[in-house]
Amino acid sequence: MTQTARRLMTLKSDPGATLIDAIPHAELAEGEVVLALDRFSLTTNNITYAAYGDAIGYWKVFPTGRDDHGLMPVWGFADVVASRAEGVDIGARVFGYFPMAETLTVQAEKVSSGGFADAAPWRKAVPDIYNRYVLCAADANYAAELENAEAIFRPLFITSYTAVDFLRDHDFFGAKQVVVSSASSKTAYGSAHCLVEDEVRLIGLTGARNRAFVEGLGAYDAVYGYDEVEMLKTGVPTLYLDLAGDPGLRRRVHAHFAADLKYDCLVGSTQSDDFTGDDPDLIGPRPVFFFAATCLDSHRERGTLRAFYDRFFADQRAFFERVVDPASPWIRIVEHHGLEAAAKVVRDLADGRADAAEGAVVRLRA
């Protein structure tokens, strides 16, 4: 292990602006573990983490010691390269939540055969699910050959699945059609996949650049461009599943549907850091920010978490199989190498230039 580790920091005022620096490794304390990040995914979900960095606490998870720059969280796979924690062996491979950095030192707690958590006090800024590291050797759903697909879709599909579970649990708030913004995003079409058997009409909203891709998915009953919002059918109870978070688009959707709009479920955003959606000029219901961890906590409190996960893992496998179906894959996975390459992917994602038909994975140790 080298004496320093490089990291890719993000300018808090511009999620696409990044800076690479290096920090020294400290002497390992009792109970600490060093994880060397190998591969991670980059999607618009990571830009959402940055957009809500201050509002929800994502910037606190991996402190930088700087006010202007933060560490954008990513999901991926790492190897244990040093350990002073009983039950966490050197060489073990884990899946979890990381900064874009070559290594991460964690204070291992709740160690079991299935994994461990980071007990660092700054990790308390987010729910426990973000602080758990799963030992791949003990994960019945792990397959080494599917790491790229898992790195991309595992953190996204849980959001898709829990959002649909939440809406279903509330009978879609009486809606008979669901309008989905940013329909080309992986979380959006993951939600569409989950809704295929529900008795709601599913309408995808997307930009002209991604329209052909969205229509080719076959996941929506109809696809409209953002410039066609006013053409959408009214007189039908409607739910807005907002993956774009664009305040201007939100106002247009609300104004168009008016009293027909029953609920606004804000799932993500690359356009604003105002997660409350507090807009005095907005017609209709206030946007309600959806947090996947809250849904899981609800199942835990009701004693239905095990049954939920049984359904989830089966449905997740079906989704993965559909996405990577060799006959008609929904995306192609592209590997990038090094933090410099990651910086370019982040810039493209923040600027809306990323290809919706591609899934980006960054390798640091290959």
Short mmCIF file of C-alpha atoms in Angstrom, two decimals, residues 93-220:
data_model
loop_
_atom_site.label_atom_id
_atom_site.label_comp_id
_atom_site.label_asym_id
_atom_site.label_seq_id
_atom_site.Cartn_x
_atom_site.Cartn_y
_atom_site.Cartn_z
CA ARG A 93 -14.00 -8.14 -1.50
CA VAL A 94 -16.85 -5.85 -0.51
CA PHE A 95 -19.65 -3.85 -2.10
CA GLY A 96 -20.73 -0.53 -0.68
CA TYR A 97 -20.68 3.27 -0.60
CA PHE A 98 -17.38 5.06 -1.25
CA PRO A 99 -15.81 8.39 -2.03
CA MET A 100 -14.06 8.68 -5.40
CA ALA A 101 -10.72 7.89 -3.83
CA GLU A 102 -8.12 5.16 -4.16
CA THR A 103 -8.62 4.06 -0.56
CA LEU A 104 -11.05 4.53 2.31
CA THR A 105 -10.28 3.84 5.96
CA VAL A 106 -13.32 2.75 7.97
CA GLN A 107 -13.96 1.92 11.62
CA ALA A 108 -15.53 -1.52 11.36
CA GLU A 109 -18.49 -2.28 13.62
CA LYS A 110 -21.42 -4.73 13.54
CA VAL A 111 -19.06 -7.26 11.96
CA SER A 112 -20.78 -10.46 10.87
CA SER A 113 -20.32 -13.20 8.31
CA GLY A 114 -22.20 -11.02 5.85
CA GLY A 115 -20.32 -7.75 6.25
CA PHE A 116 -19.73 -4.78 8.51
CA ALA A 117 -20.56 -1.10 8.95
CA ASP A 118 -18.45 2.04 9.25
CA ALA A 119 -18.78 3.49 12.75
CA ALA A 120 -17.12 6.83 11.91
CA PRO A 121 -19.25 9.59 13.48
CA TRP A 122 -19.62 11.52 10.21
CA ARG A 123 -21.35 8.52 8.64
CA LYS A 124 -24.36 9.23 10.88
CA ALA A 125 -25.36 11.96 8.42
CA VAL A 126 -27.13 9.33 6.30
CA PRO A 127 -29.21 6.21 7.10
CA ASP A 128 -27.43 3.00 8.08
CA ILE A 129 -27.97 1.33 4.70
CA TYR A 130 -25.37 3.71 3.22
CA ASN A 131 -22.79 2.69 5.80
CA ARG A 132 -22.92 -1.10 5.36
CA TYR A 133 -20.26 -3.04 3.42
CA VAL A 134 -21.37 -6.40 2.06
CA LEU A 135 -18.80 -9.20 1.94
CA CYS A 136 -19.12 -10.62 -1.56
CA ALA A 137 -18.10 -14.12 -0.49
CA ALA A 138 -21.18 -14.29 1.74
CA ASP A 139 -23.60 -12.66 -0.70
CA ALA A 140 -25.82 -15.28 -2.37
CA ASN A 141 -26.71 -12.76 -5.09
CA TYR A 142 -23.09 -11.92 -6.00
CA ALA A 143 -21.61 -12.97 -9.33
CA ALA A 144 -18.11 -11.76 -10.25
CA GLU A 145 -18.93 -11.61 -13.95
CA LEU A 146 -21.85 -9.25 -13.24
CA GLU A 147 -19.92 -6.72 -11.12
CA ASN A 148 -20.19 -3.97 -13.72
CA ALA A 149 -23.95 -4.36 -14.08
CA GLU A 150 -24.36 -4.60 -10.31
CA ALA A 151 -22.23 -1.51 -9.69
CA ILE A 152 -24.48 0.46 -12.05
CA PHE A 153 -27.93 -0.85 -11.22
CA ARG A 154 -27.85 -2.14 -7.64
CA PRO A 155 -27.97 1.33 -6.03
CA LEU A 156 -30.44 2.60 -8.64
CA PHE A 157 -32.87 -0.29 -8.81
CA ILE A 158 -33.43 -0.25 -5.06
CA THR A 159 -34.61 3.35 -5.48
CA SER A 160 -36.80 2.40 -8.44
CA TYR A 161 -38.24 -0.56 -6.57
CA THR A 162 -38.86 1.18 -3.25
CA ALA A 163 -40.43 4.20 -4.98
CA VAL A 164 -42.90 1.94 -6.77
CA ASP A 165 -43.48 -0.01 -3.56
CA PHE A 166 -44.26 3.27 -1.77
CA LEU A 167 -46.65 4.46 -4.48
CA ARG A 168 -48.35 1.06 -4.64
CA ASP A 169 -48.72 1.05 -0.86
CA HIS A 170 -50.64 4.33 -1.20
CA ASP A 171 -52.69 3.11 -4.19
CA PHE A 172 -50.88 5.67 -6.36
CA PHE A 173 -52.71 8.39 -4.41
CA GLY A 174 -55.71 7.72 -6.63
CA ALA A 175 -53.84 8.34 -9.89
CA LYS A 176 -54.59 6.40 -13.07
CA GLN A 177 -51.60 7.67 -15.02
CA VAL A 178 -48.01 8.27 -13.98
CA VAL A 179 -45.89 10.89 -15.74
CA VAL A 180 -42.15 10.17 -15.41
CA SER A 181 -39.59 12.90 -16.09
CA SER A 182 -36.03 12.11 -17.16
CA ALA A 183 -37.46 8.92 -18.66
CA SER A 184 -34.07 7.96 -20.12
CA SER A 185 -32.47 7.71 -16.67
CA LYS A 186 -31.74 4.27 -15.28
CA THR A 187 -33.79 4.90 -12.16
CA ALA A 188 -36.73 6.02 -14.30
CA TYR A 189 -36.85 3.00 -16.58
CA GLY A 190 -36.17 0.75 -13.59
CA SER A 191 -39.38 2.16 -12.12
CA ALA A 192 -41.16 1.66 -15.44
CA HIS A 193 -40.07 -1.98 -15.44
CA CYS A 194 -41.55 -2.42 -11.96
CA LEU A 195 -44.84 -0.81 -13.02
CA VAL A 196 -45.46 -3.00 -16.05
CA GLU A 197 -48.26 -5.00 -14.39
CA ASP A 198 -49.90 -2.12 -12.50
CA GLU A 199 -53.14 -0.64 -13.79
CA VAL A 200 -51.72 2.80 -14.46
CA ARG A 201 -50.82 4.37 -17.79
CA LEU A 202 -47.13 5.21 -17.89
CA ILE A 203 -45.95 8.30 -19.77
CA GLY A 204 -42.26 9.07 -20.23
CA LEU A 205 -40.97 12.63 -20.61
CA THR A 206 -37.56 13.11 -22.17
CA GLY A 207 -35.43 15.50 -24.19
CA ALA A 208 -35.15 15.31 -27.96
CA ARG A 209 -31.63 13.89 -27.68
CA ASN A 210 -32.80 10.79 -25.83
CA ARG A 211 -36.24 10.30 -27.32
CA ALA A 212 -35.30 7.51 -29.72
CA PHE A 213 -33.56 5.64 -26.90
CA VAL A 214 -36.57 5.95 -24.59
CA GLU A 215 -39.01 4.85 -27.28
CA GLY A 216 -36.76 1.90 -28.07
CA LEU A 217 -36.95 0.64 -24.50
CA GLY A 218 -40.64 -0.18 -24.86
CA ALA A 219 -40.99 0.46 -21.13
CA TYR A 220 -43.55 3.30 -21.39
#
